[in-house]
CSV table of C-alpha atoms and ligand atoms in Angstrom, one decimal:
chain,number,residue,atom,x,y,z
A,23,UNK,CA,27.1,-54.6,-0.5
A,24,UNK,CA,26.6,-58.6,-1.7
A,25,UNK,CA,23.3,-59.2,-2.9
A,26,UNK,CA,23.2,-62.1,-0.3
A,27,UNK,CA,23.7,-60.0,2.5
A,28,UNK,CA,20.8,-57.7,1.3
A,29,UNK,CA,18.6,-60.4,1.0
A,30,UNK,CA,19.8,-61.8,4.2
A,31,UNK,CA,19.5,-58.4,6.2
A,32,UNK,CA,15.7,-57.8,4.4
A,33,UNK,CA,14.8,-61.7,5.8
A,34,UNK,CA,16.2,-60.5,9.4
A,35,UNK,CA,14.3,-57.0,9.4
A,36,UNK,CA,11.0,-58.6,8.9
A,37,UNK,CA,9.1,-60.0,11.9
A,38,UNK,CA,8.9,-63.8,10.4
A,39,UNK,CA,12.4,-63.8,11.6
A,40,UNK,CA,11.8,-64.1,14.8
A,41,UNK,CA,12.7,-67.2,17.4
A,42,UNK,CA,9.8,-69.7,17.3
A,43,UNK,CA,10.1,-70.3,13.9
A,44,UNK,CA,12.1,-72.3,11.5
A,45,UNK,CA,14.2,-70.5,9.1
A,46,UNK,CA,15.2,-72.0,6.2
A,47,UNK,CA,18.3,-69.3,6.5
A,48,UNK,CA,21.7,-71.4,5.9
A,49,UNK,CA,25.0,-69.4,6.6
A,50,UNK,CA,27.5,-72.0,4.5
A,51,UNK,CA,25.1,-71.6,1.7
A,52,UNK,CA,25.3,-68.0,1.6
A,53,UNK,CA,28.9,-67.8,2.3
A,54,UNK,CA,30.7,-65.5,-0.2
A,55,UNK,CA,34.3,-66.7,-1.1
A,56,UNK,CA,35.6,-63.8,-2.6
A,57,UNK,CA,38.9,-64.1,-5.2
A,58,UNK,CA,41.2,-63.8,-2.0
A,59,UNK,CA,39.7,-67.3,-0.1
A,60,UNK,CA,38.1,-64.5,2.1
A,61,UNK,CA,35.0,-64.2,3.5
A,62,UNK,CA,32.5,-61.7,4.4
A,63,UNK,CA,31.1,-60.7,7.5
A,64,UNK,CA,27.2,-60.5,8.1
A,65,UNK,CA,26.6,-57.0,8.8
A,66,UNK,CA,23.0,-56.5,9.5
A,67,UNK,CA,23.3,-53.2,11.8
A,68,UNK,CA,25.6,-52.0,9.3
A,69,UNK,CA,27.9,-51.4,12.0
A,70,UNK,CA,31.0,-52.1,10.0
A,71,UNK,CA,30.4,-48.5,8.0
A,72,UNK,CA,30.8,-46.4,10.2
A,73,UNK,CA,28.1,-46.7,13.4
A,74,UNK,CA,29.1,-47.0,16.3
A,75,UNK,CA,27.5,-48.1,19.4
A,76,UNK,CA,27.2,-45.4,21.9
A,77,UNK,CA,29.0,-45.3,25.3
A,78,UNK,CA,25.4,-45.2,26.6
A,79,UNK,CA,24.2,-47.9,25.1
A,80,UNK,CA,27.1,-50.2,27.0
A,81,UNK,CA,25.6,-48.6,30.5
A,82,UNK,CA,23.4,-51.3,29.6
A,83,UNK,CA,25.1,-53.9,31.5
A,84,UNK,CA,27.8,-51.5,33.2
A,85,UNK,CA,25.8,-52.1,36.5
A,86,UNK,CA,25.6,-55.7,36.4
A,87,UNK,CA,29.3,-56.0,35.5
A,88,UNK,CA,30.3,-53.4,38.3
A,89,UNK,CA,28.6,-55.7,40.8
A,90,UNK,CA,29.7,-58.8,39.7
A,91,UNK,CA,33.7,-57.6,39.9
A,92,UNK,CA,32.9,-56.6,43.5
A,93,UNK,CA,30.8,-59.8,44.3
A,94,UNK,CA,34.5,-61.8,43.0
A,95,UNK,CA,36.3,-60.0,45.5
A,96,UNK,CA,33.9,-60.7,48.3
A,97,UNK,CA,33.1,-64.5,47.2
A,98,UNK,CA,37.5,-64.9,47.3
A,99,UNK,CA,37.7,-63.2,50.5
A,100,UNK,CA,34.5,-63.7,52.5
A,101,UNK,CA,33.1,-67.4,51.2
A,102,UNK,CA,30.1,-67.9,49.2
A,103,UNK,CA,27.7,-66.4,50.9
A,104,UNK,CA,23.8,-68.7,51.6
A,105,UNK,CA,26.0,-71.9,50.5
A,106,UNK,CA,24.7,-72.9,54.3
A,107,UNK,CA,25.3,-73.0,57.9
A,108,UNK,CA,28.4,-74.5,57.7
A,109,UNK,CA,30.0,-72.1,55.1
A,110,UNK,CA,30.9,-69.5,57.8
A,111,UNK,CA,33.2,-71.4,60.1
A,112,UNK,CA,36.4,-72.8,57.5
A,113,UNK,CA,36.3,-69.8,55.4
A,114,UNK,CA,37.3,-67.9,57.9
A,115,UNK,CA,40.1,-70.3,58.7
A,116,UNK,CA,41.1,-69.2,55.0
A,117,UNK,CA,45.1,-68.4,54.9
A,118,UNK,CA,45.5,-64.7,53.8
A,119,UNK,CA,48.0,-65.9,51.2
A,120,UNK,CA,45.1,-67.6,49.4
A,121,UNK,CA,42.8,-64.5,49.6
A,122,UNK,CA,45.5,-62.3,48.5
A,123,UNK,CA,46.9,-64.7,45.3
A,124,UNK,CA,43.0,-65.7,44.8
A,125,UNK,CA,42.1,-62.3,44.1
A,126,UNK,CA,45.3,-61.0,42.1
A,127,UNK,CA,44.1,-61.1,38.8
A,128,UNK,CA,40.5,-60.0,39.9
A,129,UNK,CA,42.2,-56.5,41.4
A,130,UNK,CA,43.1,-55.6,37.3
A,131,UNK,CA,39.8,-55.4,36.0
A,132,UNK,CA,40.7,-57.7,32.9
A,133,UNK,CA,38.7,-57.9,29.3
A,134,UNK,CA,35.5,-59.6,31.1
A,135,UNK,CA,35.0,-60.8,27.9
A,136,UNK,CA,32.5,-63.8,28.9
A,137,UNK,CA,30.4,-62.2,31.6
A,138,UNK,CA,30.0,-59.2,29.3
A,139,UNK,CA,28.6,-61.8,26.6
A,140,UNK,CA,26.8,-63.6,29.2
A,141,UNK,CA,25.2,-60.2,30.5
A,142,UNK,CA,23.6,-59.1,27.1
A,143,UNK,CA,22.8,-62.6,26.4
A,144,UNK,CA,20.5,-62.7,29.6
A,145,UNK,CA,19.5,-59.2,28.7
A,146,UNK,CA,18.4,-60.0,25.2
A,147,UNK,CA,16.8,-63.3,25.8
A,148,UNK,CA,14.2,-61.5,28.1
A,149,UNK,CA,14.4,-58.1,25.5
A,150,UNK,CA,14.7,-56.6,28.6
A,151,UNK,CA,16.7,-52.9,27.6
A,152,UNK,CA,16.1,-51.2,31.3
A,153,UNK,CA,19.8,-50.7,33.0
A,154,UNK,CA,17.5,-49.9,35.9
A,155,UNK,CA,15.6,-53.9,35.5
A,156,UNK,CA,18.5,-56.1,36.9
A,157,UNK,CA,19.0,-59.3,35.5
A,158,UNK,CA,18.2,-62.2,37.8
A,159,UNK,CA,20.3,-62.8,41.0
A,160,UNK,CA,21.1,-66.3,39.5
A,161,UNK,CA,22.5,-65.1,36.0
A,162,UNK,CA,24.3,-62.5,37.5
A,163,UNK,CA,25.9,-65.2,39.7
A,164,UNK,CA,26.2,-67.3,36.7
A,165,UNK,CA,28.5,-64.7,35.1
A,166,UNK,CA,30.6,-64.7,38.0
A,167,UNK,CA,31.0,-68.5,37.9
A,168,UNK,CA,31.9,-68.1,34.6
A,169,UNK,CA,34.5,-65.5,35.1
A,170,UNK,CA,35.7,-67.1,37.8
A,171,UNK,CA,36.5,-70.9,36.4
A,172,UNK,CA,37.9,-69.0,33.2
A,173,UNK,CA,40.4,-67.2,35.7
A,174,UNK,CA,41.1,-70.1,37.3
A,175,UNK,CA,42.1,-72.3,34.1
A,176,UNK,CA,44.4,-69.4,33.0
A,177,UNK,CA,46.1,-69.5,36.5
A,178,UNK,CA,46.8,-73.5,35.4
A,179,UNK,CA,47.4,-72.8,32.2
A,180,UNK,CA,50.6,-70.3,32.8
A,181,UNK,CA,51.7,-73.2,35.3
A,182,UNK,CA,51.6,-75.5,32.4
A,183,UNK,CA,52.9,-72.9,29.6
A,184,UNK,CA,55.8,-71.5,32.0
A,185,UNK,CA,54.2,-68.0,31.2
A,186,UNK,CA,55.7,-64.9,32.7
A,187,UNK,CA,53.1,-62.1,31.9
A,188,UNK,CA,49.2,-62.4,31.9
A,189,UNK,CA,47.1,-59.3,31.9
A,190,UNK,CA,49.9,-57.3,31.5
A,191,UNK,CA,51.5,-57.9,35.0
A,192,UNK,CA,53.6,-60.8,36.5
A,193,UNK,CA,51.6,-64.1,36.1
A,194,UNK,CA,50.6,-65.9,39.4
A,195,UNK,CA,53.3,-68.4,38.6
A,196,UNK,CA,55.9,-65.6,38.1
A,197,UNK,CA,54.9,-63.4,41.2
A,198,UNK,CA,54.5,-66.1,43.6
A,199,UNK,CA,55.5,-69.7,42.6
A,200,UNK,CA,54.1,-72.8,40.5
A,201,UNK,CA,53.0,-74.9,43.8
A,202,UNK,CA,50.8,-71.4,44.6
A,203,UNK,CA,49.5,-70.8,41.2
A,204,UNK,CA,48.3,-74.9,41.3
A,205,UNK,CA,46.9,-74.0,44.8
A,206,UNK,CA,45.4,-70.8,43.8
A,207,UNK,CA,43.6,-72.4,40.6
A,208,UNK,CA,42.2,-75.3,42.7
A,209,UNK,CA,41.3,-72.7,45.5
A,210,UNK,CA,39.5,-70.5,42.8
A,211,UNK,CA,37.7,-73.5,41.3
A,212,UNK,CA,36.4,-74.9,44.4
A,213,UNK,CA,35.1,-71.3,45.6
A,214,UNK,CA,33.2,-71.7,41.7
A,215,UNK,CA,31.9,-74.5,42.4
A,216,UNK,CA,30.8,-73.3,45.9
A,217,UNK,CA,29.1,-70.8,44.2
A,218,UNK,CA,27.4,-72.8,41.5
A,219,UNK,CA,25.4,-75.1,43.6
A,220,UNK,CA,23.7,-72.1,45.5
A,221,UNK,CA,22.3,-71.9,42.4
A,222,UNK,CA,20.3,-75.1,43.2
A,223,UNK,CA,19.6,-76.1,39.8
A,224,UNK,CA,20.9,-79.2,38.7
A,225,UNK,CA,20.6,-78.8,34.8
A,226,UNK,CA,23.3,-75.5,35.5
A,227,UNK,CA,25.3,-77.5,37.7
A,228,UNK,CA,25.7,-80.3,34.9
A,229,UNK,CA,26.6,-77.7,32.0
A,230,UNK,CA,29.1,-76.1,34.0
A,231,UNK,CA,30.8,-79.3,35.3
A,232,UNK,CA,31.1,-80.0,31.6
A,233,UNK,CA,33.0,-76.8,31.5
A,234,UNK,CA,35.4,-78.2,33.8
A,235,UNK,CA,36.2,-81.5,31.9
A,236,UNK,CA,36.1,-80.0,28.3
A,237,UNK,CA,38.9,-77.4,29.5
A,238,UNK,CA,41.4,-80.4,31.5
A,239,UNK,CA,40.4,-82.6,28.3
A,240,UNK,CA,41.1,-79.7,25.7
A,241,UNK,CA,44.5,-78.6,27.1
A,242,UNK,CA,45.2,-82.3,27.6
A,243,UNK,CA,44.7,-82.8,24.1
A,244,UNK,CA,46.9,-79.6,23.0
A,245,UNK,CA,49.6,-81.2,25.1
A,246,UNK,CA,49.5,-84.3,23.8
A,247,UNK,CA,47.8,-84.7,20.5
A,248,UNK,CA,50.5,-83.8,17.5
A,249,UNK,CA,47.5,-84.2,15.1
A,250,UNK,CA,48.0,-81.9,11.4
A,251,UNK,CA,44.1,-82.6,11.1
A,252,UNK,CA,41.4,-79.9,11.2
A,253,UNK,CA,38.9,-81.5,12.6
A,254,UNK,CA,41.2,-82.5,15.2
A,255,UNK,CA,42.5,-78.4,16.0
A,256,UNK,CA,38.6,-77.3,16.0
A,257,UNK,CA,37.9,-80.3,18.5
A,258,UNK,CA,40.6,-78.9,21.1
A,259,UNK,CA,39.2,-75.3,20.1
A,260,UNK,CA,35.6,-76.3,21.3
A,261,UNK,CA,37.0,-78.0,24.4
A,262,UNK,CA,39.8,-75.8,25.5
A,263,UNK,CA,37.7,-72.6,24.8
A,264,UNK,CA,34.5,-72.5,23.0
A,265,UNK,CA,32.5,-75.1,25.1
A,266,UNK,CA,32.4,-72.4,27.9
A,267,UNK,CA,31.1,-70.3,25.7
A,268,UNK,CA,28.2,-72.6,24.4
A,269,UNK,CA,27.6,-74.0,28.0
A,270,UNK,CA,27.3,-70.9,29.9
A,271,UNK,CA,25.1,-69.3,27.1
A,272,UNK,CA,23.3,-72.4,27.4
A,273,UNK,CA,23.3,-72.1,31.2
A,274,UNK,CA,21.8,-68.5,30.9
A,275,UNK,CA,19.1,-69.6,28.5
A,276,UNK,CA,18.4,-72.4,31.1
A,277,UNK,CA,18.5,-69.3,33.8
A,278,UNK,CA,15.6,-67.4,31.7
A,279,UNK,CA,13.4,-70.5,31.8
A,280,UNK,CA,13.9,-70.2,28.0
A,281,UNK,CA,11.8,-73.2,25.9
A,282,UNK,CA,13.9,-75.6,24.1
A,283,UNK,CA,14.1,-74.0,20.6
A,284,UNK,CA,15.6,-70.5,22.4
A,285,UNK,CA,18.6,-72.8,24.6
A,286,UNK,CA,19.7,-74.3,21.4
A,287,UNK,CA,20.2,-71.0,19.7
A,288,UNK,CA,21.8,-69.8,22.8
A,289,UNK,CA,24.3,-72.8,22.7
A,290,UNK,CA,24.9,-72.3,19.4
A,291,UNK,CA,26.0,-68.5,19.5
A,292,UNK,CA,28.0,-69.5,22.1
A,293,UNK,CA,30.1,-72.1,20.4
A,294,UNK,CA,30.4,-70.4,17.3
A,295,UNK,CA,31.8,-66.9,18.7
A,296,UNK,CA,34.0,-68.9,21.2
A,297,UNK,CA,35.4,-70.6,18.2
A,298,UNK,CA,35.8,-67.9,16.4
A,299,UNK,CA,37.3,-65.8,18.9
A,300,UNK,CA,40.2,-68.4,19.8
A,301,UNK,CA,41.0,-68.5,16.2
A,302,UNK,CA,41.5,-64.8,16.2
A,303,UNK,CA,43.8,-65.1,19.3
A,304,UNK,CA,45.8,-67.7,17.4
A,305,UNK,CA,46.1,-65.5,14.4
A,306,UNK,CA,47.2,-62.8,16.6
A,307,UNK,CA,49.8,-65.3,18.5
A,308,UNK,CA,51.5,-65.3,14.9
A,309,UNK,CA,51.1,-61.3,13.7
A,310,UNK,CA,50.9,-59.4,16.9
A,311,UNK,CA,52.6,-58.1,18.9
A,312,UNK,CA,53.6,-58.4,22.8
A,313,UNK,CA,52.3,-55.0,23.4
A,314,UNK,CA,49.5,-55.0,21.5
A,315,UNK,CA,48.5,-58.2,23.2
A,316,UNK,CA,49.7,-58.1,26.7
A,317,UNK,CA,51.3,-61.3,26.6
A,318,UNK,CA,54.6,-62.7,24.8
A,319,UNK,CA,53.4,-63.0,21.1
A,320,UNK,CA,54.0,-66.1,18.7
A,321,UNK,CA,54.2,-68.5,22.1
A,322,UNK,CA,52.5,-71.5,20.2
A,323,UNK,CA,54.8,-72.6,18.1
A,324,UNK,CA,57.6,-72.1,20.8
A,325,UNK,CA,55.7,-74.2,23.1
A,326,UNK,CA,55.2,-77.1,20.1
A,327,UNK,CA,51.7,-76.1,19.2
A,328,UNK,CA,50.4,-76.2,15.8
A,329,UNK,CA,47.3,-73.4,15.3
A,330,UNK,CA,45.0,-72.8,12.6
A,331,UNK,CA,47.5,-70.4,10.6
A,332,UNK,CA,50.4,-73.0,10.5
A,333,UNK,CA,47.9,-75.8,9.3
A,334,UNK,CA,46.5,-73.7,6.8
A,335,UNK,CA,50.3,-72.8,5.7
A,336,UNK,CA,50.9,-77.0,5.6
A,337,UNK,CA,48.5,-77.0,2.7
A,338,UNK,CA,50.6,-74.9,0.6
A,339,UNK,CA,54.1,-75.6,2.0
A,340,UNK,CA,54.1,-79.9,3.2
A,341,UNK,CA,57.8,-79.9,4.3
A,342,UNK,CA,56.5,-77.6,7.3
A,343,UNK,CA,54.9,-81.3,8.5
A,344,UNK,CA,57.9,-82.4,9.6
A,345,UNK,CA,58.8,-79.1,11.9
A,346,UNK,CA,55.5,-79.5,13.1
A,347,UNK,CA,55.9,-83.4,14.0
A,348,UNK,CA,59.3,-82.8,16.2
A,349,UNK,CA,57.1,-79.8,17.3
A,350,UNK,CA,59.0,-76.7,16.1
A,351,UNK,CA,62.2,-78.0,18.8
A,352,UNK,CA,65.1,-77.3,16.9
A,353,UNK,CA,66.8,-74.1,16.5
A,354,UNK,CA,65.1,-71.7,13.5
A,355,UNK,CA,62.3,-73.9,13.4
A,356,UNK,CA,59.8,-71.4,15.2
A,357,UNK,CA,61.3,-68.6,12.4
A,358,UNK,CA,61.2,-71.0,9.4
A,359,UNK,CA,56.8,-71.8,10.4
A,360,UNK,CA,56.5,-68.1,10.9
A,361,UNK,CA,57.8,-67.1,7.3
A,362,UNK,CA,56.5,-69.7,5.4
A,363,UNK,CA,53.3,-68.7,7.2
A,364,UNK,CA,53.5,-65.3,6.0
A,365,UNK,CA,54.3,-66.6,2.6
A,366,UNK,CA,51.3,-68.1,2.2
A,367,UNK,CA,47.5,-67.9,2.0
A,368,UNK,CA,47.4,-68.5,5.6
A,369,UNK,CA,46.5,-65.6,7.4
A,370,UNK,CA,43.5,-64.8,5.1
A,371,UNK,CA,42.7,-68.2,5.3
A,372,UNK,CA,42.1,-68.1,9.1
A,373,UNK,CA,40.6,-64.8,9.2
A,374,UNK,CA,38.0,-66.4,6.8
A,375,UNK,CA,37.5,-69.5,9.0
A,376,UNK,CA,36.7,-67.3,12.1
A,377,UNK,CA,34.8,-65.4,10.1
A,378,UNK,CA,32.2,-68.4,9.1
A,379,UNK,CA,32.1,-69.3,12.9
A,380,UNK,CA,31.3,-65.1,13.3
A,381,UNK,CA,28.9,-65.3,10.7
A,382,UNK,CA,27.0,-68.4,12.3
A,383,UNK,CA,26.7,-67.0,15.6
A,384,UNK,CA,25.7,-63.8,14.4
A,385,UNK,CA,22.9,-65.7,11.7
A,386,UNK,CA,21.6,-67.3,15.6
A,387,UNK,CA,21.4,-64.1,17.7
A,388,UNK,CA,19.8,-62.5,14.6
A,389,UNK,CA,17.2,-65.2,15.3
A,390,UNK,CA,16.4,-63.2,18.7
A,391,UNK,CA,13.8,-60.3,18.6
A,392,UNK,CA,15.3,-57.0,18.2
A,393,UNK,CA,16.6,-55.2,21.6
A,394,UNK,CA,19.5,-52.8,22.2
A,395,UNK,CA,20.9,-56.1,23.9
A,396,UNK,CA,20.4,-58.3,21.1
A,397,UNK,CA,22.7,-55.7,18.7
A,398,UNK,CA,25.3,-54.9,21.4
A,399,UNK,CA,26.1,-59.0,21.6
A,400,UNK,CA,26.6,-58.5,17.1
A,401,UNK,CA,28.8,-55.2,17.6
A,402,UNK,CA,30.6,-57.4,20.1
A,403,UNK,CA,30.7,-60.1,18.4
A,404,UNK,CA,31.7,-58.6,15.2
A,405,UNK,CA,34.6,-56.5,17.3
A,406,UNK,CA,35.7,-59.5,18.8
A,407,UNK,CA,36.6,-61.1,15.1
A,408,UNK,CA,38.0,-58.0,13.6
A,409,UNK,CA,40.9,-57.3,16.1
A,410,UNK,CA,43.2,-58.6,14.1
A,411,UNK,CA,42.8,-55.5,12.5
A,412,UNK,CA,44.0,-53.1,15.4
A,413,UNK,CA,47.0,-54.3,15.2
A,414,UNK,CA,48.1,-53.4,11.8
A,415,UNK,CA,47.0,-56.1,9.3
A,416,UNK,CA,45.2,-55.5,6.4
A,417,UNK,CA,42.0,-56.8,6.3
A,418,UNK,CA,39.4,-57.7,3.6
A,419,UNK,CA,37.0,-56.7,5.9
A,420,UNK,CA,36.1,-53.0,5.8
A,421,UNK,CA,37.6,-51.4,8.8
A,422,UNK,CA,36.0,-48.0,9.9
A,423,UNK,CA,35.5,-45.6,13.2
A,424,UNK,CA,33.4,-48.6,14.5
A,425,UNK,CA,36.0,-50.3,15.5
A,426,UNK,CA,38.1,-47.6,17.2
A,427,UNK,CA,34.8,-46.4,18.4
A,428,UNK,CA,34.0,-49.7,20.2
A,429,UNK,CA,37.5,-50.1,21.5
A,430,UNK,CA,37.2,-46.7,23.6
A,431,UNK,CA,33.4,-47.7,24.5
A,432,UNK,CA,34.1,-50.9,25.6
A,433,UNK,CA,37.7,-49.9,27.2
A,434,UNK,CA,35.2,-47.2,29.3
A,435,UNK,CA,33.3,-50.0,31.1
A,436,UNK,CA,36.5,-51.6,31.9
A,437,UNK,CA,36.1,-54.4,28.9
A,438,UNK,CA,39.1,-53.8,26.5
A,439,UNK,CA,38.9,-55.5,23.1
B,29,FPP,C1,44.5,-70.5,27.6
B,29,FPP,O1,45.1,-71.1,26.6
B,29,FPP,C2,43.9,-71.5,28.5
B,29,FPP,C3,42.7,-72.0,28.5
B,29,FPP,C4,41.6,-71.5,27.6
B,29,FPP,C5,42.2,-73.1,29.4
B,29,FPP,C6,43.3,-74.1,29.9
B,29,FPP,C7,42.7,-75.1,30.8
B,29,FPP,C8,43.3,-75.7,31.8
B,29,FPP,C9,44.8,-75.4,32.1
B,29,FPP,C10,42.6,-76.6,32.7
B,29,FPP,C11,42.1,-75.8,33.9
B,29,FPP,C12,41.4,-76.7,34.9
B,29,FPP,C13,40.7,-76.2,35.9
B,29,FPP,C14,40.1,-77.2,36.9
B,29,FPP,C15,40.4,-74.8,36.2
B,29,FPP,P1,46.3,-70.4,25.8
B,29,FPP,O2,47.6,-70.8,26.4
B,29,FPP,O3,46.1,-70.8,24.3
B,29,FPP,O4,46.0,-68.9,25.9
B,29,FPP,P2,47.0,-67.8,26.5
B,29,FPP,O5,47.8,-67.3,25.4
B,29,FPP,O6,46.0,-66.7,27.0
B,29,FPP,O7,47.8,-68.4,27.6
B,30,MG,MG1,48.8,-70.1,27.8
């Protein structure tokens, strides 16, 4: 192993490592560019050799999750329940079409990939390891607001992409229509929002409502913007998918009654594995495949979208600027981006980039006390950055049982990687 991740994992082990204190720990500085461009990933569990996380250890949060699927179905179909007096009498005027479309991608279980992070987060925040200890009523319902505006933006956002498959069945668009899937995302969004303010805390509502804007401003932006830049491409990142990430972390933080120094780390692991994990999904829109994602693969380019492994491919090949300015529209364009991307340094380059993000969010959780939580969110986190690997590329990284193993644990609480 690198002598910098020694050193780093003996800082972490000892107890000055702790939350409350400054550390004078700096992940760019320790970064290890190998010969490749490619970068290591922190380790401390030394989970990437070969341990894996038992399926007990994720019973940890099975409960919490379980109950927060079924509270989605009842919050769609019944109202929100204590959002006041009033609340009974026009839900029950709801039109069953809305109920029935509302809850169609809730009836598939789906990855519940941002309650599951939410869930530990609470979980390690508090160090509290007891699946028999709930988490609070209001985190729980803040994982459900979570889950449920994330829905709702992918119901708009196969509207707006003219997708025909999401979670491995017929899109809302596809199965009923685009007016319903417009109605449906609006109808899941206000029943959110609903939800949010019985949380009566006004800081929450404010994060969340930021949710809202970054994800209509960050898909606006993808639209729109035609930018080669990569400040530009981790700007629509943040907005489009890592700022619910950092603002629900930050929410659940808020939630624990956590002191200033503790939300700020909380934020920041958020918005570091949200970045990283959309840079792994659009490294997987170019290599995978549609059955190993569930969804059509290399869709960016056909829609005119220009992701980190095409910029990064820019670099080496400049004529692929003009395919990207007319947006990849004429015939063999799509083809032409996808080879040269291959060609080139591209791939590794942006499996290194999410890597760095990994790293950094793993470098702020490590900043947590220890708890069983604390090192399920880095095997998570970790898992969630090496995918790439399950479907077939070869990676730098070293690739072992762990990741197999977490696949079948995680796939065992419903939460597929
Ligand atoms: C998936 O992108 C989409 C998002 C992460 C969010 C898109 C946001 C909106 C459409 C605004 C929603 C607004 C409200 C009010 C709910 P993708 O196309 O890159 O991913 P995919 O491959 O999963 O489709
Ligand atoms: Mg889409």
């Amino acid at each position: 192993m690198e002598p910098f991740i020694n050193k780093f994992i003996e800082k972490m082990t000892s107890k000055s490592f702790y939350v409350g204190e400054q550390s004078s720990y700096d992940a760019e500085r320790y970064s290890n560019r190998q010969e490749t461009g490619s970068v290591q990933m922190l380790d401390p569990l030394n989970r990437l050799n070969g341990q894996a996380a038992s399926h007990s250890d994720y019973s940890l949060i099975e409960q919490d999750l379980n109950r927060m699927s079924l509270n989605i179905i009842d919050s769609i179909t019944n109202g929100i329940q204590g959002s006041g007096e009033y609340a009974g009498g026009p839900t029950q005027l709801t039109h069953p079409l809305l109920k029935s479309i509302g809850t169609y991608y809730f009836e598939m279980k789906g990855k519940r990939i941002r309650p599951t992070v939410l869930l530990l987060l609470a979980r390690a925040i508090t160090s509290n390891d007891c699946p028999s200890e709930p988490i609070s009523e209001s985190q729980l319902k803040l994982a459900q607001v979570v889950e449920m505006l994330h829905t709702a933006s992918l119901v708009h956002d196969d509207v707006i992409d003219g997708a025909d498959t999401r979670r491995e069945m017929a899109s809302v668009n596809c199965a009923y229509s685009n007016k319903l899937a417009i109605l449906c995302g609006n109808f899941l969004t206000a029943r959110t929002i609903v939800l949010l303010s019985t949380l009566r805390n006004h800081h929450v509502t404010e994060l969340v409502s930021n949710i809202i804007s970054d994800l209509v401003d960050g898909e606006l932006m993808q639209i729109k913007s035609n930018s080669t830049s990569f400040e530009s491409y981790i700007r629509k990142t943040y907005l489009k998918t890592a700022s619910l990430f950092a603002n629900g972390c930050r929410s659940i933080a808020v939630l624990s009654g956590a002191d200033a120094n503790m939300t700020n780390m909380a934020t920041e692991f958020g918005k570091n594995l949200g970045l990283a994990f959309q840079i792994i999904d659009d490294l997987l829109d170019v290599t995978g495949s549609s059955e190993s994602l569930g969804k059509p693969a290399s869709v960016d380019m056909s829609l005119g979208l220009a992701t980190a492994p095409v910029l990064f491919a820019l670099e080496e090949y400049p004529d692929l600027e003009v395919l990207i300015n007319r947006k990849f529209s004429e015939s063999g364009d799509v083809d032409i981006a996808n080879q040269l991307v291959l060609k080139s340094n591209a791939i590794e380059k942006t499996k290194s980039l999410a890597i760095e993000y990994c790293n950094k969010s793993i470098e702020f959780l490590m900043k947590l006390p220890q708890s069983q939580s604390r090192d399920l969110l880095i095997t998570l986190t970790q898992s969630k950055v090496i995918r790439f690997d399950l479907i077939g590329l070869k990676s730098t990284i070293s690739m072992s049982l762990f990741v197999k193993c977490s696949v079948l644990i995680i796939d065992g609480i419903g939460c597929r990687i």
